[in-house]
CSV table of C-alpha atoms in Angstrom, one decimal:
chain,number,residue,atom,x,y,z
E,23,UNK,CA,-119.4,185.4,70.0
E,24,UNK,CA,-119.8,188.1,72.6
E,25,UNK,CA,-122.2,190.9,72.1
E,26,UNK,CA,-119.3,193.4,72.1
E,27,UNK,CA,-117.8,191.6,69.2
E,28,UNK,CA,-121.0,191.7,67.2
E,29,UNK,CA,-121.3,195.4,67.9
E,30,UNK,CA,-117.8,196.0,66.7
E,31,UNK,CA,-118.4,194.1,63.5
E,32,UNK,CA,-121.6,196.0,62.9
E,33,UNK,CA,-119.9,199.4,63.5
E,34,UNK,CA,-117.0,198.4,61.1
E,35,UNK,CA,-119.4,197.3,58.4
E,36,UNK,CA,-121.4,200.5,58.7
E,37,UNK,CA,-118.2,202.6,58.6
E,38,UNK,CA,-117.0,200.8,55.5
E,39,UNK,CA,-120.3,201.5,53.7
E,40,UNK,CA,-120.4,205.1,54.7
E,41,UNK,CA,-116.8,205.7,53.6
E,42,UNK,CA,-117.3,203.9,50.3
E,43,UNK,CA,-118.4,207.0,48.6
E,44,UNK,CA,-115.6,208.4,46.5
E,45,UNK,CA,-114.1,211.7,47.6
E,46,UNK,CA,-111.0,212.1,45.5
E,47,UNK,CA,-108.7,212.4,48.5
E,48,UNK,CA,-106.6,209.6,47.0
E,49,UNK,CA,-105.2,212.0,44.5
E,50,UNK,CA,-103.3,213.7,47.4
E,51,UNK,CA,-101.5,210.5,48.2
E,52,UNK,CA,-100.0,209.9,44.8
E,53,UNK,CA,-96.2,210.6,44.8
E,54,UNK,CA,-95.1,213.1,42.2
E,55,UNK,CA,-92.9,210.5,40.4
E,56,UNK,CA,-96.0,208.4,39.9
E,57,UNK,CA,-98.1,211.3,38.8
E,58,UNK,CA,-95.7,211.9,35.9
E,59,UNK,CA,-95.8,208.3,34.6
E,60,UNK,CA,-97.5,207.8,31.2
E,61,UNK,CA,-99.3,204.8,29.9
E,62,UNK,CA,-97.0,202.8,27.6
E,63,UNK,CA,-100.2,201.4,25.9
E,64,UNK,CA,-102.0,204.7,25.4
E,65,UNK,CA,-104.0,204.8,22.2
E,66,UNK,CA,-103.2,201.2,21.2
E,67,UNK,CA,-106.5,199.5,20.2
E,68,UNK,CA,-105.3,196.1,21.3
E,69,UNK,CA,-104.4,197.4,24.7
E,70,UNK,CA,-107.8,199.1,25.1
E,71,UNK,CA,-109.6,195.8,24.1
E,72,UNK,CA,-107.5,193.8,26.6
E,73,UNK,CA,-108.1,196.5,29.2
E,74,UNK,CA,-111.8,196.3,28.6
E,75,UNK,CA,-111.7,192.5,29.2
E,76,UNK,CA,-109.7,193.0,32.4
E,77,UNK,CA,-112.1,195.7,33.5
E,78,UNK,CA,-115.1,193.5,33.0
E,79,UNK,CA,-113.4,190.6,34.9
E,80,UNK,CA,-112.0,192.7,37.8
E,81,UNK,CA,-113.8,196.1,38.1
E,82,UNK,CA,-117.3,195.9,36.6
E,83,UNK,CA,-118.8,194.3,39.7
E,84,UNK,CA,-118.3,197.6,41.5
E,85,UNK,CA,-118.1,200.2,38.8
E,86,UNK,CA,-120.7,198.7,36.4
E,87,UNK,CA,-120.3,197.0,33.0
E,88,UNK,CA,-119.7,200.3,31.2
E,89,UNK,CA,-118.0,202.1,34.1
E,90,UNK,CA,-121.1,204.1,34.8
E,91,UNK,CA,-120.9,203.5,38.6
E,92,UNK,CA,-122.9,201.2,40.7
E,93,UNK,CA,-124.6,202.1,44.0
E,94,UNK,CA,-122.1,204.1,46.0
E,95,UNK,CA,-119.2,203.1,43.8
E,96,UNK,CA,-118.1,206.0,41.5
E,97,UNK,CA,-118.6,206.2,37.8
E,98,UNK,CA,-115.3,206.2,35.9
E,99,UNK,CA,-116.8,208.4,33.2
E,100,UNK,CA,-116.2,211.6,35.2
E,101,UNK,CA,-114.3,214.8,35.2
E,102,UNK,CA,-112.1,213.6,38.1
E,103,UNK,CA,-111.0,210.6,36.1
E,104,UNK,CA,-110.7,212.6,32.9
E,105,UNK,CA,-108.3,215.1,34.6
E,106,UNK,CA,-106.3,212.5,36.5
E,107,UNK,CA,-103.0,211.6,35.0
E,108,UNK,CA,-102.2,208.2,33.7
E,109,UNK,CA,-99.8,207.7,36.6
E,110,UNK,CA,-102.4,208.7,39.2
E,111,UNK,CA,-104.8,206.1,37.7
E,112,UNK,CA,-102.1,203.4,37.6
E,113,UNK,CA,-101.1,204.2,41.2
E,114,UNK,CA,-104.7,203.9,42.4
E,115,UNK,CA,-105.1,200.5,40.7
E,116,UNK,CA,-101.9,199.3,42.3
E,117,UNK,CA,-102.4,200.7,45.8
E,118,UNK,CA,-106.1,201.0,46.1
E,119,UNK,CA,-107.9,203.2,48.5
E,120,UNK,CA,-109.1,200.5,51.0
E,121,UNK,CA,-110.9,202.9,53.4
E,122,UNK,CA,-113.0,204.1,50.5
E,123,UNK,CA,-113.8,200.6,49.2
E,124,UNK,CA,-111.2,200.4,46.4
E,125,UNK,CA,-109.1,197.3,46.7
E,126,UNK,CA,-105.4,197.0,45.8
E,127,UNK,CA,-104.8,195.4,42.5
E,128,UNK,CA,-101.1,195.0,42.9
E,129,UNK,CA,-101.5,191.3,42.3
E,130,UNK,CA,-102.3,192.1,38.6
E,131,UNK,CA,-99.2,192.4,36.5
E,132,UNK,CA,-98.2,196.0,35.7
E,133,UNK,CA,-98.9,195.5,32.0
E,134,UNK,CA,-102.5,194.6,32.8
E,135,UNK,CA,-103.0,197.6,35.1
E,136,UNK,CA,-101.8,199.9,32.3
E,137,UNK,CA,-104.2,198.2,29.9
E,138,UNK,CA,-107.0,199.0,32.3
E,139,UNK,CA,-105.8,202.6,32.3
E,140,UNK,CA,-105.9,202.6,28.5
E,141,UNK,CA,-109.4,201.3,28.6
E,142,UNK,CA,-110.5,203.9,31.1
E,143,UNK,CA,-108.9,206.6,29.0
E,144,UNK,CA,-110.9,205.4,26.0
E,145,UNK,CA,-114.1,206.2,28.0
E,146,UNK,CA,-113.0,209.7,28.8
E,147,UNK,CA,-111.5,211.1,25.5
């Protein structure tokens, strides 16, 4: 590999880490129709439990076992998450925010994404 290739890879890696800190700009990208969506599993204990299992399997390696945040990855027990709509959270799970380090979870069935939203909501009553 050429030196220029190594430099490029290094710069991209450093950029990815520096942009990983959450800034909330993703909220500006959510279409109005998505903002208005509500979680069909809201308040259902079975959905919250299923969402917790999905969270532990898919999200906890970045956001911590109890969503307290980890390194530069944001805590999900925050005012920003508390005030986000169900639809905004579901949109973020589906579309991610790749430049900020949040992957797309569009491969998860929609039901499972809503269950994760129900779990996250249970953390921020």
